[in-house]
Each structure stands twice: as C-alpha cells, then as structure tokens.
Amino acid sequence: MTVRNDFCVVLSGGGARGAYQAGALRALYELCRETRNFAPFRNLVGVSAGAINAAYLAAEADNLDRATEKMCGMWRTLTTDDVFATDSLTVSMTAFRMLRAISLGGFSDKLRPTQSALLNVEPLRDLLAENIHFGQIPEHIRAGRLNSLCITALDYSTAVGVTFFMGSPHLQEWRRVHRVGLRQDIGIDHVMGSAAIPLFFPPWKIGDRYFGDGVLRNTAPLSPARRIGASKLLVIGVRKSKDEKMTADNIIKPTLGRVLSVVINAIFMDAIEVDIERVRIINENLKMASPTETFRQMEILHVQPSQAPSDLAEARIEGLPPMLRFLISSLGSPRESAEILSYLTFDPIYLNALVDLGYYDLMKQKENLIQFLRD
C-alpha cells in the first residue's frame, strides 16, 4: 500500500485551550481507525500549546491509540501546580521584580530572562519531560511512522519566527520574510520556547538564543505544512468563530483586563483564520486562471470550538490559586478578563469540559472527515 505524506494536522496555540485539541485528536484517531487511514498523523505542525500536543503524538507515533488516550488524560488532570509555581511568595517576588524593573525605565540587565515574566513554569517543564519521550521521535522517522514534526517559536533577538523541524531526509530548510525553517532535533526546550506566553511565561533558551511563544508574528501558520509538501490540512483551532454585532447587550467596559484580553486574543488567534482565507483565495484564483488544468491545491478542513472557551473559563475563576486570582481580579471582572482566564485556567473542571468539547466538535464533522480521509 502506498504511504501518503500529503496529509497534515496543524495545531494552533492557546495555553490551557490546548485541552480542546486533545479531545479533537482522540476523535480523529477513532475516525482514522474506522477508515484505516492514519496518514494525518504522519505530519504534525504545532505552535504554543499545539506544539505540546504535536510533540506528544510524534513521540508515541507507534501507538496512536495509547498516545491520544494518555494525552487526554494528561490534560484532564492538569492543575495549576503542574504548570507553574503558585505559592504566594514566588508569584509576589516575581511580580515585584518585574514592577521594579519597569519603574527603573525598563528591564534591567541584571534581571535574568527567566525572571522577566510573572510565572515560574519549571513545573510545566518537569511535567512535559516526564510525559513526552523526545528520544523516540528519530526512531519513528527512521521507521517511516512519522514523516515530519514542525514546531514554531519566536526568536526574541531578531523577531523572526523559527520553525524547527525533524523529518525525512528530503525535507529542506527554508527562509522567507520574518520566518525560517531549521532542521534540528526537537526536545523539551523547543516546546517550552514555543509555548512561552509573553509576560506570563519567561523567554526560553534554545541553544544560545531566547525564544517566546510561536504565535507571535506568525503571519503564515500554514507555511510549515506547505513546506513539508502537505496538501490536505486538518487545522484544529481553539477559537469559536463569532459574527459580533454592536448591540446594547454586548458592551464591555475597556478595563485593563478587557484590553489585555482583546490584545492577547488578536495575537494568538487571528493569524490562522487569515491564512486559511488566503489559501482559499489562491485556490479559487488557480481554478479561474486555468479551469481546464489540474493544479495541486490545498484542501483545508478547519475544526473550531462550538462554544467559546472564554465562556467556560469565566465561570471557573475560583479554580485559580489565590494569588493569581487576586492579580487577575485586579484587572477587571471575570467577564472582562475572560480571554486571559481561558489561557491560564488549568482547572480540571474547565479542562475536562474542553477535552469533551473537542471530541464532540470533531465527531460532529464525522461525515466530512471520513470523506476527507478517503479522498
């Protein structure tokens, strides 16, 4: 049987919202098992929380049943203590150092990069190191179980988006405006760098350079999938599409919490939708230019939450540790800070709801997905 490498799963970022992807990936595995086509899992592209899930699957490519089940289990049982240090002393000292540096006119040279953020995420590093067996990825590539793994992070020195990739020998490095692709053995530091939410999570060192969340300045999130030769993309986002109307019942005060929520949401979520629209326009133009010829177009199936994660998070602010709850509450009401909460609320009740929602939303598209897998 011919092994297909034109399928790819693209996983966007979103902090705690990554739990939604875990549920969707479990559903995808079950549909792949039904159709006996596991090709989507051969190419994995991830950024931020999506990088965690992509690396998890890549490391367990020999047993996707176990991988998707364990990954859902990890997300379902996560607590804030598993992700960052939450004791009052640690949070207070970190916040004090940041505020003092800002009051002195910017971050001092004496302030280490790992201190230039509100949260200490060493617990997350320990958790991922325990659950993701990075040393198995090269063997899966050699055995042909995995064609590529791509993880994107932002180089803070140059503001260039760097896609680190592993995969088949024929895959080549690339360079485009504000983004490059580099072949490297991906490990825990690459994932931590890709998932380093600015201000909240510290910059992370990969080699000699410091990196931040890969969604920053990621103007072409589908580019890695194109570069590795994929033409059938399953994109699992973590944002509910909204057609907002300016009515009297949806006015929210522009508190600091609301402003930060809008800014973070725009940075983390909009690029994937814009890039999908760009690809669809290109496909249409190719059809119009030469309707009698066959071009290799990109087919995209986009899965998104049917319920806004921010709505689910708003009701779970009590799931945050007291000090972090105090800091978030000082920005405004839970409604005004709902987007921030949806990234940082590592609360089992919230996370279980996201895992279940991801599974349900992907299964809702069962017929479309089965057709997608069989074409």
CSV table of N, CA, C and O in Angstrom, one decimal, residues 225-285:
chain,number,residue,atom,x,y,z
A,225,ALA,N,3.3,23.5,6.9
A,225,ALA,CA,2.7,22.3,6.3
A,225,ALA,C,2.9,22.4,4.8
A,225,ALA,O,3.1,21.3,4.1
A,226,ARG,N,2.9,23.6,4.2
A,226,ARG,CA,3.2,23.7,2.7
A,226,ARG,C,4.6,23.3,2.4
A,226,ARG,O,4.9,22.6,1.4
A,227,ARG,N,5.5,23.7,3.3
A,227,ARG,CA,7.0,23.4,3.1
A,227,ARG,C,7.3,21.9,3.1
A,227,ARG,O,8.2,21.5,2.4
A,228,ILE,N,6.6,21.2,3.9
A,228,ILE,CA,6.9,19.7,4.0
A,228,ILE,C,6.1,19.0,3.0
A,228,ILE,O,6.1,17.7,2.9
A,229,GLY,N,5.3,19.7,2.1
A,229,GLY,CA,4.7,19.0,1.0
A,229,GLY,C,3.2,18.6,1.2
A,229,GLY,O,2.7,17.9,0.3
A,230,ALA,N,2.6,19.0,2.3
A,230,ALA,CA,1.2,18.6,2.6
A,230,ALA,C,0.3,19.4,1.7
A,230,ALA,O,0.5,20.6,1.5
A,231,SER,N,-0.8,18.8,1.3
A,231,SER,CA,-1.8,19.5,0.5
A,231,SER,C,-3.2,19.2,1.1
A,231,SER,O,-4.2,19.8,0.6
A,232,LYS,N,-3.3,18.4,2.1
A,232,LYS,CA,-4.6,18.1,2.8
A,232,LYS,C,-4.4,18.4,4.3
A,232,LYS,O,-3.8,17.6,5.0
A,233,LEU,N,-4.9,19.5,4.7
A,233,LEU,CA,-4.7,20.0,6.1
A,233,LEU,C,-5.9,19.9,6.9
A,233,LEU,O,-7.0,20.4,6.6
A,234,LEU,N,-5.7,19.3,8.1
A,234,LEU,CA,-6.8,19.3,9.1
A,234,LEU,C,-6.2,20.3,10.2
A,234,LEU,O,-5.3,20.1,10.9
A,235,VAL,N,-6.9,21.5,10.3
A,235,VAL,CA,-6.5,22.5,11.2
A,235,VAL,C,-7.4,22.5,12.4
A,235,VAL,O,-8.6,22.7,12.3
A,236,ILE,N,-6.8,22.3,13.6
A,236,ILE,CA,-7.6,22.3,14.8
A,236,ILE,C,-7.3,23.6,15.6
A,236,ILE,O,-6.3,23.7,16.2
A,237,GLY,N,-8.3,24.5,15.5
A,237,GLY,CA,-8.1,25.8,16.2
A,237,GLY,C,-8.8,25.7,17.6
A,237,GLY,O,-9.4,24.7,18.0
A,238,VAL,N,-8.6,26.8,18.4
A,238,VAL,CA,-9.2,26.8,19.7
A,238,VAL,C,-10.0,28.1,20.0
A,238,VAL,O,-10.2,28.5,21.1
A,239,ARG,N,-10.5,28.7,18.9
A,239,ARG,CA,-11.3,29.9,19.0
A,239,ARG,C,-12.6,29.7,18.3
A,239,ARG,O,-12.7,29.2,17.2
A,240,LYS,N,-13.7,30.0,19.0
A,240,LYS,CA,-15.0,30.0,18.4
A,240,LYS,C,-15.2,31.2,17.4
A,240,LYS,O,-15.0,32.3,17.8
A,241,SER,N,-15.6,30.9,16.2
A,241,SER,CA,-15.9,32.0,15.3
A,241,SER,C,-17.1,32.8,15.7
A,241,SER,O,-18.1,32.2,16.1
A,242,LYS,N,-17.0,34.1,15.7
A,242,LYS,CA,-18.1,34.9,16.1
A,242,LYS,C,-18.3,36.0,15.0
A,242,LYS,O,-17.4,36.6,14.5
A,243,ASP,N,-19.6,36.2,14.8
A,243,ASP,CA,-20.0,37.4,13.9
A,243,ASP,C,-20.6,38.4,14.8
A,243,ASP,O,-21.9,38.5,14.9
A,244,GLU,N,-19.8,39.1,15.5
A,244,GLU,CA,-20.3,40.1,16.6
A,244,GLU,C,-21.0,41.2,15.9
A,244,GLU,O,-20.6,41.8,15.0
A,245,LYS,N,-22.1,41.6,16.6
A,245,LYS,CA,-22.9,42.8,16.2
A,245,LYS,C,-22.8,43.8,17.3
A,245,LYS,O,-22.8,43.4,18.5
A,246,MET,N,-22.7,45.0,17.0
A,246,MET,CA,-22.6,46.1,18.1
A,246,MET,C,-23.9,46.4,18.6
A,246,MET,O,-24.6,47.2,18.0
A,247,THR,N,-24.3,45.7,19.6
A,247,THR,CA,-25.7,45.9,20.2
A,247,THR,C,-25.5,46.3,21.7
A,247,THR,O,-24.4,46.2,22.3
A,248,ALA,N,-26.6,46.8,22.3
A,248,ALA,CA,-26.5,47.3,23.7
A,248,ALA,C,-26.2,46.2,24.7
A,248,ALA,O,-25.6,46.5,25.8
A,249,ASP,N,-26.5,44.9,24.4
A,249,ASP,CA,-26.3,43.9,25.4
A,249,ASP,C,-24.9,43.3,25.3
A,249,ASP,O,-24.6,42.3,26.1
A,250,ASN,N,-24.0,43.7,24.4
A,250,ASN,CA,-22.6,43.1,24.4
A,250,ASN,C,-21.6,44.2,24.7
A,250,ASN,O,-20.4,44.0,24.2
A,251,ILE,N,-21.9,45.3,25.4
A,251,ILE,CA,-21.0,46.3,25.7
A,251,ILE,C,-20.2,45.9,26.9
A,251,ILE,O,-20.8,45.5,28.0
A,252,ILE,N,-18.8,45.9,26.8
A,252,ILE,CA,-18.0,45.5,27.9
A,252,ILE,C,-17.0,46.7,28.2
A,252,ILE,O,-16.4,47.2,27.3
A,253,LYS,N,-16.9,47.1,29.5
A,253,LYS,CA,-16.0,48.2,29.8
A,253,LYS,C,-14.6,47.9,29.4
A,253,LYS,O,-14.1,46.8,29.6
A,254,PRO,N,-13.9,48.9,28.8
A,254,PRO,CA,-12.5,48.7,28.4
A,254,PRO,C,-11.5,48.8,29.6
A,254,PRO,O,-10.6,49.6,29.6
A,255,THR,N,-11.7,47.9,30.6
A,255,THR,CA,-10.8,47.8,31.7
A,255,THR,C,-9.5,47.3,31.2
A,255,THR,O,-9.4,46.8,30.1
A,256,LEU,N,-8.4,47.3,32.1
A,256,LEU,CA,-7.2,46.7,31.7
A,256,LEU,C,-7.3,45.3,31.3
A,256,LEU,O,-6.7,44.8,30.4
A,257,GLY,N,-8.1,44.5,32.1
A,257,GLY,CA,-8.4,43.1,31.8
A,257,GLY,C,-9.0,42.9,30.4
A,257,GLY,O,-8.6,42.0,29.7
A,258,ARG,N,-10.0,43.8,30.1
A,258,ARG,CA,-10.6,43.6,28.8
A,258,ARG,C,-9.6,44.0,27.6
A,258,ARG,O,-9.6,43.3,26.6
A,259,VAL,N,-8.9,45.1,27.8
A,259,VAL,CA,-7.9,45.5,26.8
A,259,VAL,C,-6.9,44.3,26.6
A,259,VAL,O,-6.6,44.0,25.4
A,260,LEU,N,-6.3,43.8,27.7
A,260,LEU,CA,-5.4,42.7,27.5
A,260,LEU,C,-6.0,41.5,26.9
A,260,LEU,O,-5.3,40.8,26.1
A,261,SER,N,-7.2,41.2,27.2
A,261,SER,CA,-7.9,40.1,26.6
A,261,SER,C,-8.0,40.2,25.1
A,261,SER,O,-7.8,39.3,24.4
A,262,VAL,N,-8.4,41.4,24.7
A,262,VAL,CA,-8.6,41.6,23.2
A,262,VAL,C,-7.2,41.6,22.5
A,262,VAL,O,-7.1,40.9,21.5
A,263,VAL,N,-6.2,42.1,23.1
A,263,VAL,CA,-4.8,42.1,22.5
A,263,VAL,C,-4.3,40.7,22.4
A,263,VAL,O,-3.8,40.2,21.4
A,264,ILE,N,-4.4,39.9,23.5
A,264,ILE,CA,-3.9,38.5,23.5
A,264,ILE,C,-4.7,37.7,22.5
A,264,ILE,O,-4.2,36.9,21.8
A,265,ASN,N,-6.0,37.9,22.5
A,265,ASN,CA,-6.9,37.1,21.6
A,265,ASN,C,-6.5,37.4,20.1
A,265,ASN,O,-6.4,36.5,19.3
A,266,ALA,N,-6.2,38.7,19.8
A,266,ALA,CA,-5.9,39.1,18.5
A,266,ALA,C,-4.5,38.5,18.1
A,266,ALA,O,-4.3,37.9,17.0
A,267,ILE,N,-3.6,38.5,19.0
A,267,ILE,CA,-2.2,38.0,18.7
A,267,ILE,C,-2.3,36.5,18.5
A,267,ILE,O,-1.6,35.9,17.6
A,268,PHE,N,-3.0,35.8,19.4
A,268,PHE,CA,-2.9,34.3,19.4
A,268,PHE,C,-3.9,33.7,18.4
A,268,PHE,O,-3.6,32.5,18.1
A,269,MET,N,-4.9,34.3,18.0
A,269,MET,CA,-5.9,33.6,17.3
A,269,MET,C,-6.2,34.0,15.8
A,269,MET,O,-6.6,33.2,15.0
A,270,ASP,N,-5.9,35.2,15.5
A,270,ASP,CA,-6.4,35.7,14.2
A,270,ASP,C,-5.6,35.2,13.0
A,270,ASP,O,-6.1,35.0,11.9
A,271,ALA,N,-4.3,34.9,13.1
A,271,ALA,CA,-3.4,34.6,12.0
A,271,ALA,C,-3.9,33.3,11.3
A,271,ALA,O,-3.8,33.2,10.1
A,272,ILE,N,-4.3,32.3,12.0
A,272,ILE,CA,-4.6,31.0,11.4
A,272,ILE,C,-5.8,31.2,10.5
A,272,ILE,O,-5.9,30.6,9.4
A,273,GLU,N,-6.8,32.0,10.9
A,273,GLU,CA,-8.0,32.2,10.1
A,273,GLU,C,-7.7,33.0,8.9
A,273,GLU,O,-8.2,32.8,7.8
A,274,VAL,N,-6.8,34.0,9.0
A,274,VAL,CA,-6.4,34.8,7.9
A,274,VAL,C,-5.7,34.0,6.9
A,274,VAL,O,-5.9,34.1,5.7
A,275,ASP,N,-4.8,33.1,7.4
A,275,ASP,CA,-4.0,32.3,6.4
A,275,ASP,C,-4.9,31.3,5.7
A,275,ASP,O,-4.7,31.0,4.5
A,276,ILE,N,-5.9,30.7,6.4
A,276,ILE,CA,-6.8,29.8,5.8
A,276,ILE,C,-7.6,30.5,4.6
A,276,ILE,O,-7.7,30.0,3.5
A,277,GLU,N,-8.0,31.7,4.9
A,277,GLU,CA,-8.7,32.5,3.9
A,277,GLU,C,-7.8,32.8,2.7
A,277,GLU,O,-8.2,32.8,1.6
A,278,ARG,N,-6.5,33.1,3.0
A,278,ARG,CA,-5.5,33.4,1.9
A,278,ARG,C,-5.4,32.2,1.0
A,278,ARG,O,-5.4,32.3,-0.2
A,279,VAL,N,-5.3,31.0,1.6
A,279,VAL,CA,-5.1,29.8,0.8
A,279,VAL,C,-6.4,29.5,0.0
A,279,VAL,O,-6.2,29.1,-1.2
A,280,ARG,N,-7.5,29.7,0.5
A,280,ARG,CA,-8.7,29.5,-0.2
A,280,ARG,C,-8.8,30.5,-1.4
A,280,ARG,O,-9.3,30.1,-2.5
A,281,ILE,N,-8.4,31.7,-1.2
A,281,ILE,CA,-8.4,32.7,-2.3
A,281,ILE,C,-7.4,32.2,-3.4
A,281,ILE,O,-7.7,32.3,-4.6
A,282,ILE,N,-6.3,31.7,-3.0
A,282,ILE,CA,-5.3,31.2,-4.0
A,282,ILE,C,-5.9,30.1,-4.8
A,282,ILE,O,-5.7,30.0,-6.0
A,283,ASN,N,-6.6,29.2,-4.1
A,283,ASN,CA,-7.2,28.0,-4.8
A,283,ASN,C,-8.2,28.5,-5.8
A,283,ASN,O,-8.2,28.0,-6.9
A,284,GLU,N,-9.0,29.5,-5.4
A,284,GLU,CA,-10.0,30.0,-6.4
A,284,GLU,C,-9.4,30.6,-7.6
A,284,GLU,O,-9.8,30.5,-8.7
A,285,ASN,N,-8.3,31.4,-7.3
A,285,ASN,CA,-7.6,32.0,-8.4
A,285,ASN,C,-7.0,31.0,-9.4
A,285,ASN,O,-7.0,31.2,-10.6
